[in-house]
Amino acid sequence: MCAHDQSVALNRLKYTGESVQQAQRAMDRLPEGAAPIPAPVHLAQARLEDRVFLSLLENRNCYTRFPLGVVAVQPTPDGITLQVESEERAAEILFELLPALAPEGELHGLPGLRIVKRRRTAIELRVLGQHTRLRLSGLPYSLWRETEQTMLNKWIDPDAMQLCWRTARTTWTAAEREHLSQWEDDSDPFVQVQQRGAWLGSGLLRRAALLHTVANTFLADGYRGAAFGLARLVVRSSHVRDQGPGPHHIAAALLDPVFGLPLCLTRFRGDTDQRYGSDQHFVLTDPAKTALLDLRASVERPPSRLTPELWQSILRRLPSEGFTNDFSPGFLAGLCGAGTS
C-alpha cells in the first residue's frame, strides 16, 4: 500500500470505523475517481439508509458501548453493512426494521423489508422489488437466530401480530401496500420533502462511526421533521467532560471537502473556549436547500441506568484525538459569522 493510499484509508476509517485493511480493500473496489465514501447508486438504497439511520436514533431501549450500538459501517455503491455491537442491540434493530401488523391495523417497521440471506456472521435484508441491500454483521450465525427470538419474546406477541417478514417472505402483504399508499404517497408534499432530503440520513449512516472515533460521545438519539420545505434531522449527542476531543470535531469532519457531506455551517451556538466544555449547537444545510442537520451536543453525566462496568468500557474506548486541530469551536463559529450566543 502506498503512503498516499494509506493516508486516504486512515481518513476513511475515522468515518466508518473499519480497519485499515477493510478500508483499503473497499476503496480498491471503487471505480477510478469515485469518492472514498461513495453515495448509494440507487435512490431506493438512499431512502432505506435514511430510514435505518432514523431507526438507530429513535426509540432507544438499551444502553451500549458505542453511541448507536454500531461498531463500524462498510458502505458500497449498492449497499451497506452495519457491524452490530451486541445481541441485545441487534434484537432492537430488527424490532425497529422488520414489518409487523398489529391487531388494530397499525403497521410497524419498514414495509417490504425481508431477511433474504443468512451468512456465517451476518444476515442480509432487502426491500422486495427494489434495488436495496442492508447487511447486519458482528454476530455468529446461531446468534442471529436467537436474536430474532429475543426480539419476539421481549417486544412482540407473535400470536397477536402478523409478522409480515415471516408470513410473506417473497411478496408484499396487503397491509404493507396499503400503508405505503397512505403514508408514503409520492404525490404528498411532506413525503416529497423527506425524499429530497433522504441523502442526508443515508450520508450520516455511511459516516456513523464519527460519533465515537473523533469525539467523546457516549449516547446519541434524535428525530426527524420538516422546516421551511427542508427535511430536518435532529441529532442529539451526550459527551464526557474533560475526556478527549469534544463534539465540534463531528461538525468539522462533516464539513471536510473529500470525506464529508455537501453541507455548510449556517449557525453555531456555544462557548468557543474549549476549556469550559459547554453545550454546543450546530445547524448545517446543503446549498440546494433540501436538508437541514441540527446537531445538539451536551456535556453531561452518564444516566443512572448505565452500569459501572459499561461506563468504564465506554471511557476506555473514547478517542484520544479529534478530527483535526484546525477546526476549533472559534473557527467554526467564524465560518457562519455567528460567534457565540
XYZ file of C-alpha atoms in Angstrom:
341
model
C 0.000 0.000 0.000
C 1.496 3.374 -0.953
C 1.693 6.201 1.596
C -0.995 8.200 -0.215
C -3.430 5.283 -0.289
C -2.818 4.531 3.370
C -3.482 8.161 4.289
C -6.828 8.050 2.472
C -7.713 4.758 4.153
C -6.837 6.192 7.584
C -9.141 9.132 6.934
C -11.970 6.889 5.715
C -11.903 4.684 8.802
C -12.487 7.729 11.009
C -15.898 7.913 9.358
C -16.651 4.207 9.071
C -14.860 2.529 11.980
C -13.398 -0.097 9.626
C -9.894 -1.491 9.935
C -7.201 -0.070 7.647
C -7.286 -3.270 5.595
C -11.069 -3.167 5.213
C -10.995 0.491 4.178
C -8.236 -0.121 1.641
C -9.968 -3.152 0.117
C -13.237 -1.214 -0.142
C -11.543 1.679 -1.934
C -9.714 -0.683 -4.281
C -13.108 -1.949 -5.481
C -14.415 1.553 -6.237
C -14.358 2.942 -9.802
C -11.491 5.287 -10.626
C -12.209 8.806 -9.441
C -15.008 7.742 -7.073
C -15.336 9.366 -3.660
C -13.612 7.412 -0.825
C -17.002 7.090 0.870
C -19.406 6.520 -2.038
C -23.028 7.588 -2.097
C -25.557 4.864 -2.991
C -26.182 4.429 -6.702
C -29.915 3.844 -6.330
C -32.384 6.278 -4.791
C -34.212 3.376 -3.123
C -30.998 2.468 -1.278
C -30.592 6.046 -0.037
C -34.182 6.061 1.218
C -33.658 2.751 3.009
C -30.477 4.001 4.677
C -32.238 7.209 5.691
C -34.913 5.146 7.440
C -32.317 2.880 9.048
C -30.357 5.829 10.446
C -33.532 7.308 11.876
C -34.418 3.975 13.493
C -30.969 3.879 15.123
C -31.633 7.288 16.658
C -35.232 6.787 17.759
C -36.737 4.592 20.463
C -33.501 3.528 22.121
C -34.254 0.834 24.708
C -30.767 -0.349 25.684
C -27.502 1.388 26.505
C -24.434 0.304 24.572
C -20.654 0.765 24.465
C -20.913 2.666 21.174
C -23.371 5.583 20.801
C -25.659 3.847 18.277
C -24.754 0.277 19.157
C -22.935 0.065 15.818
C -19.192 -0.561 15.876
C -18.481 0.076 12.189
C -20.136 0.560 8.814
C -18.988 -0.619 5.390
C -20.623 1.459 2.622
C -20.545 0.387 -1.022
C -22.293 1.909 -4.054
C -25.026 -0.762 -3.938
C -25.460 -1.355 -0.200
C -24.179 -1.028 3.343
C -23.074 -3.312 6.173
C -23.552 -2.416 9.835
C -21.391 -4.215 12.389
C -23.684 -4.502 15.389
C -22.225 -4.288 18.874
C -24.251 -6.918 20.721
C -27.093 -9.410 20.536
C -29.326 -7.065 22.535
C -28.747 -4.163 20.155
C -29.234 -6.458 17.147
C -32.620 -7.536 18.527
C -33.621 -3.906 18.957
C -32.592 -3.036 15.385
C -34.573 -5.945 13.950
C -37.583 -4.941 16.031
C -37.466 -1.416 14.611
C -36.986 -2.523 10.991
C -38.894 -5.746 10.299
C -42.562 -5.112 9.377
C -45.323 -6.476 11.590
C -49.054 -5.745 11.626
C -50.712 -5.026 14.987
C -54.261 -6.271 15.725
C -55.657 -2.731 15.413
C -54.256 -2.493 11.872
C -51.140 -0.374 12.514
C -48.039 -1.426 10.609
C -44.746 -1.344 12.496
C -41.356 -1.348 10.742
C -40.358 -0.850 7.098
C -42.891 -2.095 4.526
C -41.492 -4.763 2.208
C -38.284 -5.367 4.180
C -37.266 -9.029 4.377
C -34.360 -11.178 5.537
C -33.202 -12.658 2.224
C -29.859 -14.285 3.088
C -28.217 -15.761 6.152
C -24.436 -15.930 6.214
C -21.873 -17.250 8.667
C -21.619 -13.976 10.591
C -24.308 -11.796 9.016
C -27.845 -11.528 7.707
C -28.882 -9.608 4.608
C -32.111 -7.620 4.282
C -33.744 -6.111 1.193
C -36.917 -4.262 0.327
C -38.733 -6.580 -2.048
C -38.725 -5.371 -5.643
C -36.244 -2.542 -5.011
C -32.507 -2.043 -5.523
C -31.577 -2.164 -1.839
C -29.229 -4.087 0.404
C -28.645 -3.875 4.146
C -26.325 -6.335 5.844
C -26.129 -6.706 9.619
C -22.936 -8.352 10.835
C -20.976 -8.906 14.024
C -22.721 -11.997 15.437
C -22.280 -15.711 14.680
C -24.961 -17.396 12.562
C -26.543 -19.134 15.556
C -26.892 -15.880 17.481
C -28.801 -14.203 14.647
C -31.457 -16.909 15.031
C -31.512 -16.332 18.782
C -31.706 -12.572 18.235
C -34.936 -12.929 16.262
C -36.434 -14.995 19.068
C -35.215 -12.497 21.661
C -36.976 -9.736 19.744
C -40.226 -11.716 19.679
C -40.035 -12.633 23.355
C -39.205 -9.113 24.522
C -41.259 -6.792 22.322
C -43.699 -8.691 20.086
C -46.571 -11.078 20.710
C -46.406 -13.343 17.624
C -49.888 -14.656 18.401
C -51.401 -11.171 18.218
C -49.351 -9.637 15.401
C -48.888 -10.643 11.789
C -45.149 -10.997 11.199
C -45.004 -9.874 7.572
C -41.373 -10.848 7.119
C -42.272 -14.445 8.004
C -45.784 -14.900 6.647
C -44.983 -13.381 3.227
C -41.282 -13.924 2.616
C -41.296 -13.161 -1.115
C -44.256 -10.776 -1.562
C -45.635 -7.623 -0.003
C -48.700 -8.099 2.183
C -51.893 -6.134 1.531
C -51.310 -4.217 4.781
C -47.831 -3.152 3.662
C -49.122 -1.919 0.301
C -51.935 -0.016 1.992
C -49.501 1.588 4.436
C -47.232 2.629 1.574
C -50.059 4.222 -0.393
C -51.458 6.003 2.664
C -48.304 7.285 4.364
C -45.621 7.307 1.649
C -47.511 8.605 -1.378
C -45.027 10.222 -3.776
C -47.510 12.985 -4.546
C -47.744 14.093 -0.903
C -45.756 17.347 -0.318
C -44.349 16.184 3.033
C -43.225 12.863 1.540
C -41.576 14.727 -1.342
C -39.632 16.879 1.125
C -38.405 13.818 3.003
C -37.438 12.030 -0.198
C -35.440 15.005 -1.466
C -33.543 15.070 1.816
C -33.037 11.304 2.173
C -29.406 11.694 1.093
C -28.654 13.284 4.480
C -29.708 10.331 6.644
C -28.024 7.993 4.180
C -24.813 10.021 4.245
C -24.793 10.095 8.038
C -25.325 6.339 8.255
C -22.345 5.854 5.940
C -20.318 8.016 8.361
C -21.902 6.840 11.600
C -18.593 5.961 13.276
C -17.764 9.683 13.533
C -19.775 9.785 16.729
C -17.234 7.589 18.504
C -13.994 7.905 16.509
C -13.420 11.678 16.669
C -15.476 12.833 19.654
C -16.085 11.776 23.254
C -19.704 10.775 22.619
C -21.341 8.223 24.910
C -25.019 8.450 23.884
C -26.898 9.630 20.779
C -30.522 9.882 19.753
C -32.688 12.095 17.579
C -35.751 12.549 15.441
C -36.912 13.784 12.028
C -39.157 16.618 10.996
C -39.552 19.319 8.370
C -38.697 23.005 8.360
C -39.439 25.529 5.602
C -39.575 22.869 2.897
C -36.410 21.107 4.092
C -36.022 17.630 5.521
C -34.843 18.311 9.088
C -32.848 15.767 11.063
C -32.096 16.434 14.729
C -29.190 14.505 16.256
C -28.647 14.884 19.997
C -25.400 13.645 21.489
C -24.112 13.344 25.056
C -20.411 13.905 25.754
C -17.967 13.259 28.576
C -16.426 16.324 30.197
C -12.615 16.590 30.057
C -12.239 13.209 28.356
C -10.772 13.551 24.890
C -11.996 15.571 21.885
C -15.329 17.393 22.003
C -18.386 17.443 19.738
C -17.167 20.201 17.407
C -14.923 17.576 15.795
C -18.048 15.870 14.412
C -19.120 19.069 12.678
C -15.599 19.630 11.373
C -15.459 16.116 9.891
C -18.822 16.546 8.166
C -17.530 19.740 6.521
C -14.446 18.024 5.080
C -14.481 18.519 1.266
C -13.341 14.949 0.488
C -14.881 12.704 3.147
C -17.703 14.871 4.486
C -21.140 15.800 3.152
C -22.207 18.737 0.923
C -23.121 20.879 3.917
C -22.474 24.443 5.027
C -22.436 25.593 8.644
C -25.180 28.197 8.966
C -25.393 28.527 12.740
C -23.251 27.855 15.791
C -24.100 28.404 19.435
C -21.833 27.609 22.352
C -18.705 28.773 24.139
C -15.765 28.929 21.744
C -13.299 28.295 24.567
C -12.886 24.516 24.638
C -11.700 24.562 28.248
C -15.211 25.198 29.526
C -16.729 22.165 27.796
C -20.109 23.816 27.366
C -23.011 22.559 25.276
C -22.744 23.261 21.550
C -25.370 23.596 18.823
C -24.619 23.362 15.093
C -27.016 23.867 12.201
C -25.808 22.700 8.784
C -27.662 22.888 5.455
C -26.866 21.951 1.870
C -26.548 24.615 -0.852
C -29.589 23.205 -2.686
C -31.715 23.697 0.462
C -33.079 20.160 0.556
C -31.970 19.137 4.056
C -31.024 20.581 7.425
C -28.889 18.863 10.053
C -29.451 20.052 13.608
C -26.602 18.834 15.856
C -27.202 19.370 19.566
C -24.315 18.313 21.773
C -24.480 18.331 25.569
C -21.714 17.753 28.115
C -23.318 15.734 30.880
C -23.005 12.914 33.359
C -23.995 9.372 32.434
C -27.569 8.344 33.304
C -28.084 6.232 36.404
C -29.228 3.291 34.274
C -25.707 2.854 32.893
C -23.913 0.156 34.882
C -20.429 0.982 36.243
C -18.945 -1.787 34.079
C -20.485 -0.374 30.904
C -19.438 3.155 31.803
C -15.837 2.077 32.291
C -15.860 0.279 28.932
C -17.156 3.475 27.300
C -14.381 5.519 28.908
C -11.760 3.034 27.685
C -12.884 3.358 24.047
C -13.062 7.183 23.938
C -10.701 8.571 21.259
C -7.585 10.481 22.276
C -7.594 12.687 19.168
C -10.282 14.554 17.246
C -10.717 15.090 13.524
C -8.227 17.921 13.048
C -6.751 20.664 15.197
C -7.536 23.269 12.534
C -11.254 23.343 13.330
C -11.671 24.832 16.801
C -15.112 25.974 18.017
C -13.997 29.548 17.405
C -13.018 28.762 13.810
C -16.336 27.003 13.191
C -18.182 29.995 14.609
C -16.325 32.207 12.168
C -17.434 30.061 9.236
C -21.011 31.164 9.745
C -20.232 34.574 11.196
C -22.186 33.661 14.305
C -19.750 33.977 17.135
C -21.182 32.837 20.435
C -24.704 33.476 21.583
